[in-house]
Each structure stands twice: as C-alpha cells, then as structure tokens.
C-alpha cells in the first residue's frame, strides 16, 4: 500500500448524475476549490490521511469507494486554529448533567434513519439503483430534519424511518453543500415522536463528555447510543473534495450510517452534527459540525431551493481577454421547461447583470437569488450576438439536489 495513502475511505459516493444531467453547482465548486488547494509542501509532496464520510451504501454497483483525505502539510493531519483553550474551566454539576439513560430517553425519539435511492451510471453504458443510509434529527413539530448534505446528495427518493418504526417519505428542502448540511421535511402531516433541543457549541471544552445517537452500519443497529469525550475543538479538516470546516473532534464511536446524527452534551442538547471519521486503522477520531455554525442557517435552509434552470461557466478576466468577451456568466445549457427557458434565455448568452447589479461570479448570482422568495422575479441583463438584452425570470422551487443552477469547467 502506498505510504502516502494510509487508509482507504469507507464511503462510496452518493451523488449520481444521470445521462444528460448537469452536476450540482456545489460539487463543481468543490472541484474548483480542490484544484486550488492541492499544493505540495516544501519538499515537493504531501502526506495524506483518509477521512471517510460516514454514510452507508447498500447494493448497487460494486467497486472502490471515493477516498476523502486531509493533507498533512507539515507534521499534523489536522490543524487547530487555537493551540490552547483559554476560557475559564467549568464543570457540569449533578443538577445539570443527565445520565446516559436519561439523555437517550430525551433525544432518541427525535433521531431518524434517512434512506435514499439514487441512480448510478456505470461506465457510461447502463444505470443501476444504489441505496444509501444515514441519520438525522427532527428540529420542530412540522417535521423538518437536519442531516448531512452527503447523505441526500443525488437522491431521487428519500425515506425517513422514525424512532417508533413508522416509515414516511420526505423531500429535500434546501442544503449547503460546502458545509455538508441539508434540511429535509417529512411529506405527510404527522405527529412526530420527538424534537431535539439545540445547545451552545461555543461553550464546549475538550474533555467534556458527549454522546452520539445514530444508525451505524445497518438498519438492524438503528438508534445506537455511544459515549465519549470532546477530544479537541476548532479542527480544520480539508477533504479531497476541497471542503474545509472548523469541526469538533471526538472519540465517541461513530461509524458508517452515523452521518447526520446528533452529537449531544450531558444536558441532552444537540451540540454537533456527526459528519466525518478517520477511516481504516484509526480508532476514536471522529468529527462533527458545531451546531452554532448551523443555527443561523436554519431559517434559510427551511426555505425551498429557488431554481433558474441553467448551467453556466464563469468567464473570468483571463478567459474574457482570450475570447474577446466581457466578464460574466456564460450560459452553457438551459433546462427544458425551466424558468430561464420561459424567460427566453438561450445557450450562448452571457449574463452580466442581475437586478441591476454587475455580476462576474456564480456566487454573486447566488447571493441575489437567495435573497428572493418563490414567485419573486430577477431582472437579467445579458449579451447575445454582441447586443445587450434584458429579461425577467420568475423563480420556482425545486426539491432536487441536482436540478438547480450548476457551473461547468
């Protein structure tokens, strides 16, 4: 085995792209980030330690999984933004700390199993269904559930198994692929068995006891409780996909299928979303997204994805000079029956303004779009055949992780 690739990842990619389907824009952004971030260290190479996304796949195509790695730029495979914690030490008292059994009774009813079905193309010749499994937790009585983006990435069907055994269908509401967070919602109007209480991840300190509830390895092991401590805070982990996040490191046992499940403090509050673990050969090294990093996004994640229905390529300054074009967003493809098609946009158009604001990057367009509600409009100024034109696009929502705007290389 190559010494520079110490472990193999235990996760096969859940994102599926059908024939003729454009990849999700966040995936493309990851690739761009990855191409920029992969640099050798001073001696010309970087060591890698594999990090596995902890979501299980079943059936489907047999083959190697995707390896997610973190670069060892120096002596460490992860970096801490703060070498020491300087906050005053505080300890939970008997009045605030619950037993593991009480925590389980409080939180487990709100923890769910998230099962997905995706279609995978094999060697470009045929397609095969792949099933995946992860975890999630209910955050309100309306049936909204937080989980990881990689759990539902590319899913064509989402099924939620509640703690009482009921199986219900769910839809993807919205997601932040960069942070690996997604919101799904139970489709039926039902009484949920439980709702979690969100804690304060900023108050955490290394050494504090934490617990995890999830569905490791298989459906037969659903609602498994494990216990450990916080090993470190503010871990900066860079995966092969190019995503960096400041994460909670824990030795609490988390395995494939735990993705999206809660990391819980001794008050029975959710203080993190389990997302990564060091793979084969490394025990007791798991990572969770701090819940405070997600709280501010809950409102926006609870709103549907607004869709223009275009695939674009960014025309930056060097490319603009090379092609004798203005900087902007080049329309590579317009989806059939999409809002963009209805507004008259065509392949080959160059978008230069949105609502009167000059735009040169995909993120600038997204920022304007994300300030809107379903049914709102965006005024688009674009160049076609050297002439400036204008159109108005009415935004619609989509529940797919692969049908909104995308970028191409």
XYZ file of C-alpha atoms in Angstrom:
409
model
C 0.000 0.000 0.000
C 1.255 3.469 -0.851
C 2.584 5.115 2.286
C 1.124 8.425 1.174
C -2.375 6.953 1.212
C -2.519 5.339 4.620
C -6.177 4.412 4.725
C -8.992 3.769 2.257
C -12.248 5.625 2.713
C -15.289 3.607 3.673
C -17.760 5.688 1.748
C -18.916 5.292 -1.859
C -20.158 8.469 -3.500
C -23.886 9.106 -3.135
C -24.161 11.847 -5.745
C -25.406 10.342 -9.003
C -25.544 12.096 -12.375
C -27.873 10.601 -14.957
C -27.182 10.732 -18.697
C -27.590 14.318 -19.826
C -27.947 15.651 -16.296
C -25.800 18.547 -15.128
C -23.889 18.107 -11.869
C -24.849 20.131 -8.850
C -23.168 23.508 -8.669
C -21.781 22.892 -5.189
C -19.992 19.768 -6.383
C -18.406 21.794 -9.152
C -17.396 24.488 -6.671
C -15.733 21.793 -4.581
C -13.718 20.676 -7.573
C -12.586 24.224 -8.200
C -11.583 24.648 -4.587
C -9.786 21.341 -4.649
C -7.754 22.281 -7.708
C -6.669 25.464 -5.991
C -5.913 23.951 -2.611
C -3.871 20.931 -3.640
C -0.334 22.211 -3.295
C 2.749 20.329 -2.256
C 4.702 21.226 0.826
C 8.283 22.363 0.904
C 9.785 19.001 -0.010
C 7.540 18.516 -3.012
C 4.891 16.146 -1.670
C 2.147 15.990 0.924
C 1.194 13.052 3.097
C -2.458 12.123 3.228
C -4.663 10.578 5.866
C -8.047 9.379 4.652
C -11.216 10.807 6.118
C -14.445 8.924 5.460
C -17.863 10.464 5.159
C -19.902 8.297 7.485
C -22.837 7.372 5.282
C -23.599 3.773 4.317
C -24.372 2.488 0.825
C -26.062 -0.798 0.089
C -26.355 -2.872 -3.088
C -25.962 -1.095 -6.392
C -22.596 -1.084 -8.053
C -19.668 -2.981 -6.584
C -16.457 -1.012 -6.781
C -13.976 1.139 -4.945
C -15.179 3.988 -2.814
C -14.080 7.579 -3.086
C -11.191 8.481 -0.813
C -11.533 11.692 1.154
C -8.233 12.855 2.565
C -6.782 15.590 4.658
C -3.389 16.943 3.750
C -0.539 16.671 6.229
C 1.173 19.973 5.490
C 3.937 19.551 7.999
C 3.570 17.212 10.944
C -0.187 17.278 11.571
C -3.082 15.877 9.566
C -5.475 18.377 11.099
C -4.887 21.912 12.209
C -6.259 23.644 15.257
C -6.960 27.349 14.967
C -6.205 27.710 18.677
C -3.420 25.727 20.305
C -4.889 26.106 23.794
C -8.325 26.855 25.171
C -8.148 29.916 27.399
C -11.766 30.055 28.560
C -12.263 29.537 32.295
C -12.764 25.902 33.174
C -16.292 24.958 34.224
C -17.750 21.624 35.211
C -21.236 20.210 34.880
C -22.915 19.674 38.229
C -25.318 16.955 39.275
C -28.096 19.498 38.762
C -27.359 19.883 35.046
C -25.760 16.617 33.929
C -28.113 13.824 32.919
C -27.317 10.142 32.918
C -26.711 8.442 29.588
C -30.014 6.609 30.000
C -31.910 9.863 30.575
C -30.192 11.513 27.619
C -31.200 8.600 25.414
C -34.819 8.868 26.566
C -34.786 12.600 25.858
C -33.101 12.637 22.443
C -33.596 9.238 20.783
C -37.278 9.798 19.889
C -36.214 12.672 17.603
C -33.411 10.766 15.833
C -34.335 9.262 12.460
C -32.880 6.983 9.828
C -32.581 8.616 6.391
C -32.683 6.137 3.500
C -32.095 7.205 -0.096
C -32.301 5.758 -3.581
C -30.094 7.073 -6.358
C -29.343 6.113 -9.942
C -25.703 5.481 -10.800
C -24.275 5.323 -14.306
C -21.716 2.537 -14.773
C -19.000 3.163 -17.347
C -21.489 5.287 -19.277
C -23.262 2.156 -20.535
C -26.031 1.364 -18.085
C -27.638 2.641 -14.921
C -28.165 0.882 -11.626
C -30.023 1.812 -8.476
C -27.981 2.461 -5.341
C -29.383 2.702 -1.834
C -27.797 4.766 0.927
C -28.421 5.264 4.623
C -27.615 7.950 7.148
C -29.075 9.635 10.203
C -30.834 12.889 11.018
C -32.769 14.593 13.805
C -36.127 16.355 13.948
C -35.850 20.036 14.875
C -39.528 21.061 15.046
C -43.085 19.760 15.143
C -43.525 20.474 11.419
C -41.258 17.560 10.543
C -38.116 19.423 9.471
C -34.991 17.285 9.817
C -31.321 18.273 9.819
C -28.831 15.873 8.250
C -25.637 15.924 6.164
C -25.683 17.005 2.548
C -23.691 13.939 1.532
C -26.478 11.740 2.932
C -29.034 13.081 0.421
C -26.676 14.168 -2.368
C -28.097 12.955 -5.698
C -31.049 11.185 -4.073
C -34.103 10.537 -6.218
C -36.126 9.181 -3.291
C -35.831 9.906 0.436
C -37.475 7.777 3.127
C -37.377 8.557 6.843
C -37.745 5.848 9.487
C -38.940 7.347 12.749
C -37.917 6.098 16.177
C -41.325 4.438 16.608
C -40.787 2.391 13.447
C -43.003 4.371 11.077
C -41.628 4.890 7.568
C -42.565 8.127 5.805
C -41.426 9.827 2.628
C -39.502 13.090 2.775
C -38.307 15.779 0.393
C -35.090 17.757 0.234
C -35.912 21.345 1.169
C -32.524 23.027 0.886
C -28.849 22.431 1.570
C -25.405 23.939 1.960
C -23.036 21.547 0.219
C -19.944 23.499 1.295
C -20.804 22.959 4.952
C -22.249 19.465 4.340
C -25.622 20.368 5.857
C -29.090 19.665 4.461
C -32.687 20.161 5.530
C -35.320 17.597 4.610
C -39.010 17.583 5.521
C -41.492 14.796 6.133
C -44.099 14.971 3.374
C -47.090 13.817 5.417
C -48.760 15.847 8.134
C -47.993 13.604 11.104
C -47.294 13.881 14.801
C -43.547 13.493 15.225
C -42.288 11.296 18.091
C -39.828 13.889 19.371
C -37.969 17.149 18.774
C -34.381 17.878 19.792
C -33.163 20.803 21.861
C -30.226 22.689 20.349
C -27.345 23.573 22.660
C -24.426 26.007 22.559
C -21.378 24.521 20.844
C -19.336 27.649 21.601
C -19.347 26.687 25.285
C -17.700 23.305 24.716
C -14.307 22.374 26.144
C -12.021 19.396 25.490
C -12.637 16.613 27.972
C -16.383 17.160 28.253
C -18.496 14.047 27.896
C -20.598 13.773 24.744
C -22.853 11.127 23.256
C -23.961 10.166 19.761
C -27.172 8.535 18.589
C -27.447 7.187 15.072
C -27.756 4.225 12.754
C -24.283 2.722 12.324
C -23.502 0.115 9.677
C -27.009 -1.265 9.081
C -30.708 -0.799 9.712
C -30.547 -3.539 12.325
C -28.370 -1.276 14.510
C -30.650 1.768 14.380
C -30.834 4.150 17.352
C -27.436 3.113 18.701
C -26.075 5.205 21.599
C -22.326 5.691 22.044
C -20.391 7.782 24.551
C -17.053 9.561 24.646
C -15.455 12.953 25.139
C -14.592 16.024 23.138
C -11.005 15.457 22.037
C -10.370 18.892 20.514
C -12.116 21.940 19.102
C -11.706 24.092 16.001
C -10.213 21.309 13.918
C -9.647 22.461 10.345
C -10.157 19.418 8.142
C -9.607 19.523 4.403
C -11.081 16.632 2.450
C -10.199 15.651 -1.091
C -13.383 17.394 -2.208
C -11.820 20.675 -1.087
C -14.225 21.421 1.768
C -12.714 22.904 4.925
C -14.634 23.289 8.168
C -13.812 24.015 11.783
C -15.019 20.850 13.424
C -15.441 19.245 16.828
C -13.144 16.241 17.250
C -14.487 13.417 19.401
C -13.560 9.870 20.352
C -17.231 8.922 20.551
C -17.745 5.848 18.371
C -19.286 6.910 15.066
C -19.438 4.653 12.039
C -20.901 4.422 8.555
C -24.562 5.347 8.851
C -23.994 7.890 11.643
C -23.762 10.753 9.142
C -26.224 13.490 10.021
C -26.907 12.189 13.515
C -26.618 14.340 16.642
C -23.634 14.809 18.928
C -25.121 15.519 22.352
C -23.904 17.142 25.574
C -24.699 15.949 29.102
C -27.769 18.202 29.234
C -29.308 16.267 26.371
C -28.792 19.135 23.912
C -27.542 18.716 20.359
C -24.197 20.478 20.027
C -22.995 18.971 16.744
C -23.850 17.026 13.583
C -21.689 13.937 13.094
C -20.116 14.038 9.656
C -16.617 12.521 9.283
C -14.336 9.922 10.781
C -10.790 8.780 10.216
C -11.099 5.545 8.267
C -9.452 2.115 8.415
C -6.923 1.656 11.198
C -7.607 4.870 13.108
C -9.951 4.475 16.059
C -11.567 7.174 18.136
C -11.136 10.027 15.651
C -14.470 11.439 14.569
C -15.639 14.906 13.596
C -18.872 16.849 13.980
C -20.124 20.176 12.646
C -20.691 22.604 15.559
C -24.409 23.296 15.872
C -23.792 27.037 16.300
C -22.415 27.068 12.750
C -25.804 25.805 11.573
C -28.264 27.712 13.781
C -28.093 30.919 11.753
C -28.821 28.954 8.586
C -31.873 27.070 9.805
C -34.293 29.715 8.501
C -32.726 29.807 5.041
C -32.362 26.014 4.931
C -36.077 25.742 5.721
C -36.943 27.652 2.551
C -37.105 25.829 -0.798
C -34.262 25.938 -3.307
C -35.032 28.576 -5.905
C -34.336 27.468 -9.430
C -33.362 29.330 -12.598
C -32.613 26.171 -14.560
C -29.306 26.958 -16.236
C -25.817 25.515 -16.446
C -23.199 28.236 -16.625
C -19.490 28.783 -16.981
C -17.754 31.693 -15.329
C -15.947 33.902 -17.814
C -13.193 35.404 -15.684
C -10.762 38.114 -16.742
C -8.172 35.858 -18.454
C -10.842 33.913 -20.345
C -12.671 37.105 -21.272
C -9.488 38.514 -22.821
C -8.820 35.266 -24.635
C -12.336 35.112 -26.103
C -12.778 38.862 -26.509
C -15.835 38.833 -24.250
C -16.964 40.693 -21.170
C -16.586 39.030 -17.799
C -19.769 37.333 -16.690
C -21.673 34.051 -16.632
C -21.786 32.167 -19.931
C -24.940 30.076 -20.365
C -23.835 26.581 -21.367
C -27.252 24.928 -21.181
C -30.837 25.914 -20.423
C -33.015 23.211 -18.887
C -36.216 22.361 -20.694
C -39.361 23.938 -19.180
C -37.210 25.859 -16.687
C -37.836 29.475 -15.609
C -34.800 30.528 -17.667
C -36.201 28.891 -20.807
C -39.590 30.512 -20.242
C -37.838 33.879 -19.910
C -36.078 33.390 -23.244
C -32.502 32.694 -22.157
C -30.547 30.544 -24.597
C -27.291 28.650 -24.682
C -24.537 31.092 -25.615
C -25.972 34.070 -23.747
C -23.602 35.931 -21.410
C -25.235 37.132 -18.170
C -23.657 40.377 -16.944
C -26.202 41.868 -14.519
C -28.882 40.679 -12.097
C -31.365 43.192 -10.680
C -29.092 45.946 -11.957
C -26.023 44.643 -10.110
C -22.908 43.765 -12.114
C -22.123 40.090 -11.633
C -18.944 38.259 -12.575
C -19.107 35.150 -10.388
C -21.584 32.395 -9.693
C -21.591 33.328 -6.006
C -22.758 36.859 -6.835
C -25.733 35.474 -8.752
C -26.499 33.043 -5.923
C -26.425 35.844 -3.351
C -29.055 37.796 -5.273
C -31.179 34.709 -5.889
C -31.024 33.621 -2.242
C -32.464 36.954 -1.130
C -35.668 36.105 -3.000
C -38.777 34.070 -2.256
C -40.565 31.608 -4.503
C -42.530 33.536 -7.118
C -40.218 36.568 -6.975
C -38.504 37.766 -10.121
C -34.925 38.557 -11.120
C -34.163 41.024 -13.890
C -31.353 39.615 -16.007
C -29.196 41.638 -18.381
C -27.289 39.534 -20.896
C -25.348 39.808 -24.127
C -26.400 37.835 -27.216
C -24.605 38.182 -30.544
C -22.924 41.347 -29.297
C -26.183 43.037 -28.345
C -27.351 43.786 -24.799
C -30.768 42.391 -23.920
C -32.934 42.137 -20.803
C -35.400 39.590 -19.482
C -37.244 38.818 -16.262
C -37.100 35.365 -14.685
C -39.741 34.171 -12.209
C -38.199 31.906 -9.582
C -39.639 28.481 -8.817
C -38.653 25.964 -6.177
C -37.194 22.504 -6.574
C -36.705 19.604 -4.152
C -33.867 18.037 -6.153
C -30.184 18.204 -5.273
C -29.263 18.144 -8.950
C -31.710 20.363 -10.833
C -30.780 23.861 -9.689
C -28.058 26.042 -11.129
C -24.702 24.498 -11.860
C -21.296 25.560 -13.052
C -19.113 23.757 -15.544
C -15.382 23.751 -16.113
